[in-house]
Amino acid sequence: MKKPISFEYLVDALKSLPGIGNKQAERIAYFLILKDDKFIKDFIERINESHEKIHFCKQCNNFADGEFCDICLNKSREQDKLCIVSSIEDLQKIEETGSYVGLYYVLQGEIDVKSKTNIDSNSIRKLMNWLKSHSFDEIILATNWTINGEATAVFVKKIINELTNANVYRLALGLPINSALDYADNMTLKFAIKNKTKY
């Protein structure tokens, strides 16, 4: 049976979301089409509201309601420690362990070795400005243990060494090679943070 073109457009839109394949996109499309007008209206309004109201922290790129996120505004956190992560999801994953109480910087991506794509230059410039203006004693590179994550760590470490005298560490025990933080359980991440190695 040939599906309506508008259905195919919806499936294509859903496939553009991360982790959504063709079968999943079709299943979600069927689900949405069967819902009533109120559900669809509320669903769209929530997307629009989050898109309009959620911002990125002026200092670290985390989610923020205002100029700065709750973590950056929290003066009880250790101000001399910085954990550099690839994504907000990774930041949240580390926060869930309760084993790190310093500040963060979200790179918003990693170097793509295969396509030779670098991290957004604005994000790197923002990090450099913070490193110049703030004194960190300890910086943890918490990018993924993948080819892209390691290339990113090497790149960022070079920048850190040029701008600061901070001790640089890499997440260690508990995270195997070619693993992503998003798939690590809390206990594994706790060990990785506790047993970080100088980098």
Short mmCIF file of C-alpha atoms in Angstrom, two decimals:
data_model
loop_
_atom_site.label_atom_id
_atom_site.label_comp_id
_atom_site.label_asym_id
_atom_site.label_seq_id
_atom_site.Cartn_x
_atom_site.Cartn_y
_atom_site.Cartn_z
CA MET A 1 0.00 0.00 0.00
CA LYS A 2 1.30 3.40 -0.94
CA LYS A 3 1.43 5.73 2.05
CA PRO A 4 0.26 9.38 1.83
CA ILE A 5 3.05 11.83 0.99
CA SER A 6 2.30 13.80 4.18
CA PHE A 7 2.94 10.62 6.20
CA GLU A 8 6.29 10.14 4.45
CA TYR A 9 7.19 13.77 5.24
CA LEU A 10 6.41 13.14 8.92
CA VAL A 11 8.53 9.96 8.94
CA ASP A 12 11.44 11.84 7.32
CA ALA A 13 11.19 14.57 9.98
CA LEU A 14 11.21 12.00 12.78
CA LYS A 15 14.20 10.17 11.25
CA SER A 16 16.22 13.37 11.61
CA LEU A 17 16.10 12.90 15.40
CA PRO A 18 19.14 11.15 16.95
CA GLY A 19 18.77 7.40 17.38
CA ILE A 20 15.53 7.17 15.39
CA GLY A 21 15.56 4.73 12.48
CA ASN A 22 12.93 4.18 9.79
CA LYS A 23 10.85 1.60 11.75
CA GLN A 24 10.88 3.71 14.91
CA ALA A 25 9.97 6.82 12.93
CA GLU A 26 7.01 5.03 11.32
CA ARG A 27 5.82 3.75 14.71
CA ILE A 28 5.94 7.27 16.20
CA ALA A 29 4.23 8.69 13.11
CA TYR A 30 1.34 6.23 13.44
CA PHE A 31 1.10 7.09 17.16
CA LEU A 32 0.92 10.84 16.48
CA ILE A 33 -1.60 10.54 13.66
CA LEU A 34 -3.99 8.57 15.91
CA LYS A 35 -3.86 11.22 18.66
CA ASP A 36 -6.55 13.90 18.98
CA ASP A 37 -6.09 17.60 18.18
CA LYS A 38 -5.58 18.61 21.83
CA PHE A 39 -2.69 16.16 22.30
CA ILE A 40 -0.97 17.40 19.12
CA LYS A 41 -1.52 21.05 20.05
CA ASP A 42 -0.11 20.55 23.58
CA PHE A 43 2.80 18.53 22.19
CA ILE A 44 3.75 21.26 19.69
CA GLU A 45 3.34 23.99 22.34
CA ARG A 46 5.76 22.18 24.67
CA ILE A 47 8.37 21.92 21.91
CA ASN A 48 7.96 25.60 21.04
CA GLU A 49 8.13 26.68 24.69
CA SER A 50 11.29 24.71 25.42
CA HIS A 51 12.90 25.99 22.22
CA GLU A 52 12.10 29.59 23.17
CA LYS A 53 12.83 29.51 26.90
CA ILE A 54 15.79 27.16 27.33
CA HIS A 55 19.13 28.87 26.73
CA PHE A 56 22.78 27.85 26.95
CA CYS A 57 24.79 29.08 29.92
CA LYS A 58 26.91 32.10 29.05
CA GLN A 59 29.86 30.52 30.85
CA CYS A 60 29.74 26.75 30.36
CA ASN A 61 27.13 25.93 27.63
CA ASN A 62 24.90 23.94 29.99
CA PHE A 63 21.12 24.42 29.87
CA ALA A 64 20.04 27.60 31.62
CA ASP A 65 16.81 29.51 32.23
CA GLY A 66 18.72 32.80 32.37
CA GLU A 67 22.25 33.88 31.50
CA PHE A 68 23.96 31.31 33.75
CA CYS A 69 23.11 27.73 34.75
CA ASP A 70 22.50 26.55 38.32
CA ILE A 71 25.94 24.91 38.51
CA CYS A 72 27.85 28.06 37.55
CA LEU A 73 25.75 30.13 39.98
CA ASN A 74 26.42 27.72 42.85
CA LYS A 75 29.35 29.25 44.76
CA SER A 76 29.57 26.22 47.07
CA ARG A 77 30.98 24.15 44.20
CA GLU A 78 34.77 23.85 43.93
CA GLN A 79 35.70 26.83 41.77
CA ASP A 80 39.25 25.63 41.07
CA LYS A 81 38.12 22.41 39.34
CA LEU A 82 36.81 22.12 35.80
CA CYS A 83 35.41 19.06 34.03
CA ILE A 84 35.27 19.33 30.24
CA VAL A 85 32.59 17.18 28.61
CA SER A 86 31.37 16.70 25.04
CA SER A 87 27.65 17.13 25.68
CA ILE A 88 25.06 18.21 28.22
CA GLU A 89 23.97 14.56 28.47
CA ASP A 90 27.50 13.68 29.66
CA LEU A 91 27.42 16.51 32.21
CA GLN A 92 24.11 15.23 33.59
CA LYS A 93 25.44 11.67 33.71
CA ILE A 94 28.43 12.74 35.82
CA GLU A 95 26.21 14.88 38.07
CA GLU A 96 24.03 11.83 38.79
CA THR A 97 27.03 10.06 40.37
CA GLY A 98 27.34 12.77 43.04
CA SER A 99 31.12 12.29 43.00
CA TYR A 100 32.13 15.59 41.36
CA VAL A 101 31.40 19.04 42.77
CA GLY A 102 33.45 21.34 40.55
CA LEU A 103 32.50 23.35 37.46
CA TYR A 104 31.90 22.11 33.91
CA TYR A 105 32.47 23.18 30.35
CA VAL A 106 30.37 21.63 27.57
CA LEU A 107 32.16 21.51 24.21
CA GLN A 108 28.88 20.79 22.37
CA GLY A 109 30.52 18.15 20.21
CA GLU A 110 33.73 16.30 19.45
CA ILE A 111 36.22 16.27 16.62
CA ASP A 112 35.02 13.92 13.88
CA VAL A 113 38.19 12.18 12.75
CA LYS A 114 36.57 10.45 9.77
CA SER A 115 35.01 13.55 8.23
CA LYS A 116 37.81 15.82 9.55
CA THR A 117 35.27 18.10 11.25
CA ASN A 118 36.50 20.20 14.16
CA ILE A 119 34.62 21.46 17.22
CA ASP A 120 32.66 24.68 16.75
CA SER A 121 35.16 27.56 16.84
CA ASN A 122 32.87 29.71 19.02
CA SER A 123 32.82 26.99 21.69
CA ILE A 124 36.62 26.73 21.66
CA ARG A 125 37.02 30.51 21.81
CA LYS A 126 34.63 30.66 24.75
CA LEU A 127 36.63 27.97 26.59
CA MET A 128 39.91 29.78 25.89
CA ASN A 129 38.53 33.05 27.28
CA TRP A 130 37.41 31.29 30.46
CA LEU A 131 40.78 29.59 30.91
CA LYS A 132 42.50 32.98 30.55
CA SER A 133 40.25 34.74 33.05
CA HIS A 134 39.84 32.03 35.69
CA SER A 135 42.44 30.12 37.71
CA PHE A 136 41.87 26.35 37.66
CA ASP A 137 44.11 23.97 39.62
CA GLU A 138 42.60 20.81 38.16
CA ILE A 139 40.99 20.12 34.79
CA ILE A 140 39.40 16.75 33.93
CA LEU A 141 39.00 15.81 30.28
CA ALA A 142 35.82 13.72 30.27
CA THR A 143 35.35 13.22 26.54
CA ASN A 144 34.36 9.74 25.38
CA TRP A 145 36.89 6.90 25.12
CA THR A 146 36.43 6.69 21.34
CA ILE A 147 38.64 7.80 18.46
CA ASN A 148 36.73 11.09 18.24
CA GLY A 149 36.76 11.58 22.00
CA GLU A 150 40.48 10.93 22.28
CA ALA A 151 41.27 13.28 19.37
CA THR A 152 39.18 15.93 21.12
CA ALA A 153 40.99 15.35 24.43
CA VAL A 154 44.41 15.74 22.77
CA PHE A 155 43.28 18.94 21.02
CA VAL A 156 41.80 20.49 24.17
CA LYS A 157 44.78 19.46 26.30
CA LYS A 158 47.10 21.38 23.98
CA ILE A 159 44.95 24.51 24.44
CA ILE A 160 44.91 24.07 28.22
CA ASN A 161 48.69 23.67 28.42
CA GLU A 162 49.21 26.81 26.35
CA LEU A 163 46.94 28.93 28.57
CA THR A 164 47.20 27.53 32.12
CA ASN A 165 49.39 25.67 34.59
CA ALA A 166 46.49 23.47 35.71
CA ASN A 167 46.96 19.76 36.28
CA VAL A 168 45.16 17.93 33.49
CA TYR A 169 43.49 14.56 34.08
CA ARG A 170 41.64 12.02 31.96
CA LEU A 171 38.84 9.73 33.18
CA ALA A 172 40.40 6.36 33.88
CA LEU A 173 39.46 3.08 35.59
CA GLY A 174 36.04 1.77 34.68
CA LEU A 175 35.68 3.18 31.17
CA PRO A 176 36.89 0.78 28.48
CA ILE A 177 38.23 1.90 25.11
CA ASN A 178 35.50 2.77 22.56
CA SER A 179 32.92 3.43 25.27
CA ALA A 180 30.59 6.42 25.55
CA LEU A 181 29.73 8.11 28.87
CA ASP A 182 26.04 7.94 28.03
CA TYR A 183 26.12 4.12 28.35
CA ALA A 184 28.15 3.98 31.57
CA ASP A 185 26.39 3.19 34.85
CA ASN A 186 26.80 5.46 37.88
CA MET A 187 29.20 3.15 39.75
CA THR A 188 31.49 2.89 36.71
CA LEU A 189 31.57 6.67 36.40
CA LYS A 190 32.25 7.10 40.13
CA PHE A 191 35.33 4.88 39.82
CA ALA A 192 36.42 6.70 36.65
CA ILE A 193 36.24 10.08 38.38
CA LYS A 194 37.89 8.86 41.60
CA ASN A 195 40.72 7.15 39.71
CA LYS A 196 41.32 9.84 37.11
CA THR A 197 44.85 9.85 35.69
CA LYS A 198 47.10 12.81 35.00
CA TYR A 199 47.00 13.54 31.27
#
